[in-house]
PDB file of C-alpha atoms in Angstrom:
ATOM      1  CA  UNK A   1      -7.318  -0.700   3.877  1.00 80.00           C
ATOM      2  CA  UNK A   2      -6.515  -4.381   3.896  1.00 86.00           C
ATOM      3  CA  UNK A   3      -3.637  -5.255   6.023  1.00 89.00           C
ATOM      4  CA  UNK A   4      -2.751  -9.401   6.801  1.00 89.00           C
ATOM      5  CA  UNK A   5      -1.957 -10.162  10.354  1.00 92.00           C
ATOM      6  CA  UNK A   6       1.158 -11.593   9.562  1.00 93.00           C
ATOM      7  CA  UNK A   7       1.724  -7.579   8.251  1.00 92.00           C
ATOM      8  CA  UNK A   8      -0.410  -5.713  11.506  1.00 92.00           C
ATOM      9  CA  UNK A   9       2.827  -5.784  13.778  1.00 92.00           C
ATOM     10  CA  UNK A  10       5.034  -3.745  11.463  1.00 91.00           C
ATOM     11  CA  UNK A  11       2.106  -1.317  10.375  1.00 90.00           C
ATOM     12  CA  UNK A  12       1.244  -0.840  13.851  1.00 92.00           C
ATOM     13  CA  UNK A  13       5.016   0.107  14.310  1.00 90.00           C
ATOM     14  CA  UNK A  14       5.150   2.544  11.025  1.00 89.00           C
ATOM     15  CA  UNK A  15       5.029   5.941  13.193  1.00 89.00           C
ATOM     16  CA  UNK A  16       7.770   4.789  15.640  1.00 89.00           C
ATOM     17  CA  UNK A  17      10.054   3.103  12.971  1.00 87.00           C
ATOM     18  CA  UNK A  18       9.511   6.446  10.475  1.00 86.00           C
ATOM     19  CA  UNK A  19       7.928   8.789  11.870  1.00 87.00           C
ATOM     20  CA  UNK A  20       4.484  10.135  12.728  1.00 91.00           C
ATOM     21  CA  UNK A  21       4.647  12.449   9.886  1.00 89.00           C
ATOM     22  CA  UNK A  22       5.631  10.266   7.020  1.00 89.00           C
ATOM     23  CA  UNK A  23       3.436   7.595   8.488  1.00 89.00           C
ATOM     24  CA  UNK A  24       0.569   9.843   8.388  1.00 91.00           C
ATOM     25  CA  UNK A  25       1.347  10.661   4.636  1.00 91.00           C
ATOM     26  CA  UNK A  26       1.862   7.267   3.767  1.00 91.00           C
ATOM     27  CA  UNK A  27      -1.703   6.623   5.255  1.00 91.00           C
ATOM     28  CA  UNK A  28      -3.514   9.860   3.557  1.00 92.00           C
ATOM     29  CA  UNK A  29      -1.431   8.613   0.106  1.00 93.00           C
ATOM     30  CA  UNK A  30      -3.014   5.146   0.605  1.00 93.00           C
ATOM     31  CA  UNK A  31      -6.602   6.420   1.812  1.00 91.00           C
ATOM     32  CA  UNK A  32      -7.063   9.072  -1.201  1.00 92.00           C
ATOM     33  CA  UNK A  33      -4.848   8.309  -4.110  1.00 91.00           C
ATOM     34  CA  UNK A  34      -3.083   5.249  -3.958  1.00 92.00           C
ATOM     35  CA  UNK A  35      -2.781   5.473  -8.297  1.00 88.00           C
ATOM     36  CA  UNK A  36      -0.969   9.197  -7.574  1.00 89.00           C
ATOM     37  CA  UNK A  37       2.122  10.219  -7.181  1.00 87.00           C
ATOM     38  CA  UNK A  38       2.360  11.280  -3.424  1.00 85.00           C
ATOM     39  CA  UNK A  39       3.834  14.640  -1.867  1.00 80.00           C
ATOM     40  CA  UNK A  40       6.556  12.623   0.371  1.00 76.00           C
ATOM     41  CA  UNK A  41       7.771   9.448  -0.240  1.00 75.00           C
ATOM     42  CA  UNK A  42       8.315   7.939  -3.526  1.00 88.00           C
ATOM     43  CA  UNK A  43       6.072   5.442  -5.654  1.00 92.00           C
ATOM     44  CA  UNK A  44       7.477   2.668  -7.824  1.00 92.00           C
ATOM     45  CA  UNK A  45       5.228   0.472  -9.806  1.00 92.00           C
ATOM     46  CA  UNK A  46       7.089  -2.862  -9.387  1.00 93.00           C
ATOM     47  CA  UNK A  47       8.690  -4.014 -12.304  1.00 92.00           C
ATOM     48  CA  UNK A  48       8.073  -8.165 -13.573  1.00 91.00           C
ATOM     49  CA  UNK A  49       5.670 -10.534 -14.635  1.00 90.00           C
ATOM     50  CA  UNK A  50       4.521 -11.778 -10.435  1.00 90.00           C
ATOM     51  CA  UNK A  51       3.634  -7.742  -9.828  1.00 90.00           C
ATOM     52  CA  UNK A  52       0.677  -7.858 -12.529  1.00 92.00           C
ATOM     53  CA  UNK A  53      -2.401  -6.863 -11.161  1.00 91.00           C
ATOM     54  CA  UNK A  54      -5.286  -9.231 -12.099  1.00 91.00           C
ATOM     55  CA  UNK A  55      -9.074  -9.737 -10.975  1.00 90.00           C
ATOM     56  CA  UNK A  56      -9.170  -6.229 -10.953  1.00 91.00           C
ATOM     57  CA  UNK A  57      -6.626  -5.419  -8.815  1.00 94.00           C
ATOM     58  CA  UNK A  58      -4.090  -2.800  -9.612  1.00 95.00           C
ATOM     59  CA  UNK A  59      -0.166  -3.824 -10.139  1.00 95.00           C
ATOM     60  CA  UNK A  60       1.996  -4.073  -7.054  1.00 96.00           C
ATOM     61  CA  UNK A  61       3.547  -0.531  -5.789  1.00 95.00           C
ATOM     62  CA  UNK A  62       6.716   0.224  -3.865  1.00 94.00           C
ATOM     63  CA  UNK A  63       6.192   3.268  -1.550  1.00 93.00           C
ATOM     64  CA  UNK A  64       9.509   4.096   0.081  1.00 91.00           C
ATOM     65  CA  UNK A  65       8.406   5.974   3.579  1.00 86.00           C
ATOM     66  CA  UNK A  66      11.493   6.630   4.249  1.00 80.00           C
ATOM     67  CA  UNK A  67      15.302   5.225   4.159  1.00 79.00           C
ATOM     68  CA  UNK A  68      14.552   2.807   6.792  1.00 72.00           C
ATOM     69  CA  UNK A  69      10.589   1.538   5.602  1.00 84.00           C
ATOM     70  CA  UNK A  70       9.006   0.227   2.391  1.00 91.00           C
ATOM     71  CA  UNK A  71       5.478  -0.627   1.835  1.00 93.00           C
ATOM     72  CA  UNK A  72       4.047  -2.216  -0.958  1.00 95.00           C
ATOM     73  CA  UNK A  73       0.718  -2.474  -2.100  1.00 95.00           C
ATOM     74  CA  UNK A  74      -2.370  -3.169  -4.499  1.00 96.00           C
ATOM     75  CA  UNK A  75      -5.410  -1.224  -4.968  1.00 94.00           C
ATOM     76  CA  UNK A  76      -8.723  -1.943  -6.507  1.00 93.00           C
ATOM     77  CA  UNK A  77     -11.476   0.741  -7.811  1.00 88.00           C
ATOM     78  CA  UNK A  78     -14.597  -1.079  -7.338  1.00 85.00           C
ATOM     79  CA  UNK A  79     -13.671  -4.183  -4.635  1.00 81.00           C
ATOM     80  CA  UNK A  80     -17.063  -5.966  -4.045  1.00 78.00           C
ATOM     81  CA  UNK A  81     -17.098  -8.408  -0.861  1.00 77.00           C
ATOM     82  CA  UNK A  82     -19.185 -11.274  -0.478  1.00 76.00           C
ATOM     83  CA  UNK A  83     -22.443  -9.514   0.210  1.00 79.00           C
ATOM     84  CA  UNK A  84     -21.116  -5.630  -0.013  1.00 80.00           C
ATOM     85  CA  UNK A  85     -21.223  -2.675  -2.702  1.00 84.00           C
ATOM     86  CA  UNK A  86     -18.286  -1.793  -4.492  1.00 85.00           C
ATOM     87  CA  UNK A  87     -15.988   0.202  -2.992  1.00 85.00           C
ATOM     88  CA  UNK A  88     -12.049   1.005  -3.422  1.00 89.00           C
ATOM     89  CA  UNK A  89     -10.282  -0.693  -1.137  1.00 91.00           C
ATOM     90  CA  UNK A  90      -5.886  -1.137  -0.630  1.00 94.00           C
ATOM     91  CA  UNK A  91      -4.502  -3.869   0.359  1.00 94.00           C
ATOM     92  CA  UNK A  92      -0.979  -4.264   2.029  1.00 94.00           C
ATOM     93  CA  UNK A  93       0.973  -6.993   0.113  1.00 94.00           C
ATOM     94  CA  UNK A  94       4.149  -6.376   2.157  1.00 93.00           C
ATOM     95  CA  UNK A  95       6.044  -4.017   4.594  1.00 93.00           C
ATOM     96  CA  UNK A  96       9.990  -4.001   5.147  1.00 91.00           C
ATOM     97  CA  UNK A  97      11.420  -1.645   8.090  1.00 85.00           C
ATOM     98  CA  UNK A  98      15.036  -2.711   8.035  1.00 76.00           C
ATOM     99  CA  UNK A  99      17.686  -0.312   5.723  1.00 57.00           C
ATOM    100  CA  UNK A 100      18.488  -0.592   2.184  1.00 50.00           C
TER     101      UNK A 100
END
């Protein structure tokens, strides 16, 4: 799991903001099938040409954690860092916490 620093503030918040239970569901979604549908919460690919995946990386999904938190992300099957093996990896493009 990838998650920017200008992102670690709000995803360190996730279990107060939504709840320990959908956070953890969120987390076990992103960890072990981020390309599933998940059993709470609903997935959204994100519709437009600036949500394409590319470089392997997989088009941009909305996961709604709840009425009050959205996360969206990208996931790639076989990342490869600089000196590394492949591996999957998600990454955390952004994270909203305030209501619809």
């Amino acid at each position: 799991m990838i998650v920017h620093r200008k992102h670690l503030d709000l995803w360190m918040s996730l279990a107060e903001t939504c709840g320990t239970a959908n956070a953890k569901e969120l987390w076990r979604h992103l960890a072990h099938q981020p390309d599933k549908k998940p059993q709470l919460g609903t997935v959204t690919p994100m519709k437009g040409k600036q949500y394409q995946g590319k470089d392997g990386w997989s088009r941009v999904y909305h996961y709604e954690i709840s009425g009050a938190g959205r996360v969206d992300y990208q996931f790639h099957r076989e990342y490869v860092a600089s000196k590394g093996d492949p591996h999957k990896v998600v990454r955390i493009v952004s994270i909203d916490l305030g209501s619809h």
